[in-house]
XYZ file of C-alpha atoms in Angstrom:
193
model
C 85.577 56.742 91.846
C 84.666 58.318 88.403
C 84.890 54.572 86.861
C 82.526 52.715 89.908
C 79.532 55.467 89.224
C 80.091 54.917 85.173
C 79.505 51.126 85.500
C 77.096 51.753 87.981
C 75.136 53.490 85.849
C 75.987 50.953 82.873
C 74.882 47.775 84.950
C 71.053 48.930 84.658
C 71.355 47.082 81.197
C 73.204 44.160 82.568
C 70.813 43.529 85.371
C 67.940 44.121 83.457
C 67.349 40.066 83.421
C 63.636 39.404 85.247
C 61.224 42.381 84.540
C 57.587 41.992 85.669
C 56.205 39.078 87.840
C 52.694 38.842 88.523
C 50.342 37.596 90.637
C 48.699 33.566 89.840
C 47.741 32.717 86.445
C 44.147 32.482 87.484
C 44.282 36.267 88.142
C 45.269 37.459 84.425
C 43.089 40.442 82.700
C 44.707 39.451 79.262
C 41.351 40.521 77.029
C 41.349 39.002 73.342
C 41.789 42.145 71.700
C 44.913 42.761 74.004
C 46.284 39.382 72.539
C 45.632 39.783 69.312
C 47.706 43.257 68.675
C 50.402 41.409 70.939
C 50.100 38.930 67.712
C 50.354 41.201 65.064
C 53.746 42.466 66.469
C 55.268 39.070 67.257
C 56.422 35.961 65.126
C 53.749 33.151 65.739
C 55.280 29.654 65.839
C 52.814 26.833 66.476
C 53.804 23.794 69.483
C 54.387 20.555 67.196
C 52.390 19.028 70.612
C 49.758 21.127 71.836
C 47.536 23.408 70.163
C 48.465 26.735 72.383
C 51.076 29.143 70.379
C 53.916 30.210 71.575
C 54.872 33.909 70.518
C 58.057 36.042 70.170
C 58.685 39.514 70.995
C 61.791 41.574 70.845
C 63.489 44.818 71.887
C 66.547 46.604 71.615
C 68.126 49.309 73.712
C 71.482 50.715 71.456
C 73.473 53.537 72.553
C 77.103 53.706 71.066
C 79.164 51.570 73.441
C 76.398 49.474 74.511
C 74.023 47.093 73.236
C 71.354 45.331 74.974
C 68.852 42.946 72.630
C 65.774 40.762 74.553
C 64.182 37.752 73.167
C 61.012 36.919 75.018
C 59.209 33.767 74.054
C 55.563 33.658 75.696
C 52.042 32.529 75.235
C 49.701 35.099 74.202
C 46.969 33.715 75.869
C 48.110 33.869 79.148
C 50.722 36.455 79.035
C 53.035 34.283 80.162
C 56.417 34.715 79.523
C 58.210 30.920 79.091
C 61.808 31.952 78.077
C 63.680 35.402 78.324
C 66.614 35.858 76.284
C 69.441 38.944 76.888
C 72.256 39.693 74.684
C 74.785 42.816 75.949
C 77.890 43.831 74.041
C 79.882 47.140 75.817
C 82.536 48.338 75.243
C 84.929 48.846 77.835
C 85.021 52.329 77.173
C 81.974 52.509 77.740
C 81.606 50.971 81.228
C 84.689 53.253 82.398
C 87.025 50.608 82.372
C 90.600 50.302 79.958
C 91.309 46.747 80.943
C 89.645 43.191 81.287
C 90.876 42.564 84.676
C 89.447 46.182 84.990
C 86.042 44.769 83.646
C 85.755 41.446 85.139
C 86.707 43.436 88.910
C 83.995 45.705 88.251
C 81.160 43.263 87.193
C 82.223 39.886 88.897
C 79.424 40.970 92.114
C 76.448 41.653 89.692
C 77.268 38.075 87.492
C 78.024 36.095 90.668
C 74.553 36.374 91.142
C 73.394 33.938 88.280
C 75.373 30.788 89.329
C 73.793 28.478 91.116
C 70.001 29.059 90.019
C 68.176 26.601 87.939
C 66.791 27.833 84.751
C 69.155 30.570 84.336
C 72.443 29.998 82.250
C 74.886 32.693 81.758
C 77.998 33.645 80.196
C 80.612 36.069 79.352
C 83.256 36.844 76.630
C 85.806 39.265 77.472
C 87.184 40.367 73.979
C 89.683 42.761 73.632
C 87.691 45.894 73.261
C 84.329 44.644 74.714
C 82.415 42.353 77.092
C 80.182 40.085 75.026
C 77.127 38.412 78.120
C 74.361 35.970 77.118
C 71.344 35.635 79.942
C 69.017 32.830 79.416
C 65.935 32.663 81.854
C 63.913 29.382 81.494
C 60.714 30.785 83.384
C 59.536 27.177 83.233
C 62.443 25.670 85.972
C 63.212 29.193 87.445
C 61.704 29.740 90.412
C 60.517 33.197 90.633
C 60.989 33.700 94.508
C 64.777 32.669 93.417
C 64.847 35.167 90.927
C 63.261 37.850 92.648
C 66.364 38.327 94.979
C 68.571 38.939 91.144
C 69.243 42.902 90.433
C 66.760 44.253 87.841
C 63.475 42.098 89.126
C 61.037 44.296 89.200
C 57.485 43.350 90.738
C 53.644 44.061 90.608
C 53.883 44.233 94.310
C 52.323 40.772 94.199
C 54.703 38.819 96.892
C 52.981 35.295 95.327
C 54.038 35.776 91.838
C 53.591 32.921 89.690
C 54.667 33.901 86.389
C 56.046 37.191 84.273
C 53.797 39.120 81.900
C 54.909 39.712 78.624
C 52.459 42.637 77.897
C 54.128 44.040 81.446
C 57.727 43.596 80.598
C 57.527 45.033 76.750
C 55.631 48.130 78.620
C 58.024 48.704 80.792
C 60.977 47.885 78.365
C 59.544 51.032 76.108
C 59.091 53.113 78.800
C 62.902 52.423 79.759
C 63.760 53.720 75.985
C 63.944 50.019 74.427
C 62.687 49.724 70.931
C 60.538 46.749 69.690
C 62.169 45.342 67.195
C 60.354 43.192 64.105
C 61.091 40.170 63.227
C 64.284 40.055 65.013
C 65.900 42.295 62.991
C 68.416 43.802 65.428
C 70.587 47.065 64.677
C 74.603 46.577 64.491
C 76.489 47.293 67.460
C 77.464 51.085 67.457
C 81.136 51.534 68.820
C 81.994 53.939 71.288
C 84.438 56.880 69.639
């Protein structure tokens, strides 16, 4: 029982895949002053075929045992979050578990829940000490009322949500004890003694 609540408690980080989804682009309050200190803590890289920018943010949550790294690549003018990127590594320690069977028992309901959905690919190593997963979610061919039903979507209360808000998600990703991170420049994974 003592190993369920531990991974219970570990999944937050694994399900953290969709954060906040918001109401029709038409509807966005992103001012120009709001965009540009978005810019000044992203990487700019122009589109080779349009003349919008597309930005990237990231944030890191590391506590020894577990590592959790987000990649968000979104247009500043619209807040619009395109692609979301999520990288866990945990140790098995770490989720309560000694074994892989162990592991892949304890988290094969929360992954089932990816297959099947356009524009999200994911995938998981089971090393010998740790669980490596990679989350990709192509908000471009996801469909958000799909994704809305995944654990960890959280909502603006907006039941027609068109698209997810960078400026949202980084808020809340802070307030959940995630760090911004600059220029991609992640920490090293911290084992668990």
């Amino acid at each position: 029982m003592k190993t369920k609540k531990i991974i219970l408690s570990v999944l937050s980080f694994f399900a953290l895949v969709v954060l906040v989804a918001c109401g029709s682009g038409g509807n966005q309050e992103n001012t120009k002053s709001d965009s540009e200190e978005v810019s000044t803590k992203t990487t700019t890289i122009e589109k080779k075929d349009s003349e919008k920018s597309q930005e990237i943010g990231y944030f890191q949550s590391l506590v020894p045992g577990i590592d959790t790294q987000i990649t968000f690549y979104y247009e500043a003018s619209t807040d619009m979050v395109l692609k979301q990127e999520t990288h866990t590594q945990a140790s098995y320690k770490a989720l309560g578990v000694t074994t892989i069977d162990e592991a892949k028992e304890a988290l094969a309901p929360i992954f089932s829940q990816y297959e099947g959905i356009d524009g999200i690919t994911h995938t998981v190593d089971y090393g010998d000490e740790y669980i490596i997963e990679n989350l990709v979610l192509d908000y471009e061919n996801l469909d958000i009322n799909d994704a809305s039903k995944l654990p960890g979507f959280l909502s603006d209360g907006n039941n027609n949500a068109t698209y997810v808000s960078y400026t949202k998600s980084a808020d809340l990703l802070k307030e959940s004890g995630f760090e911004e991170v600059k220029d991609g420049k992640f920490k090293d994974f911290q084992p668990l003694d």
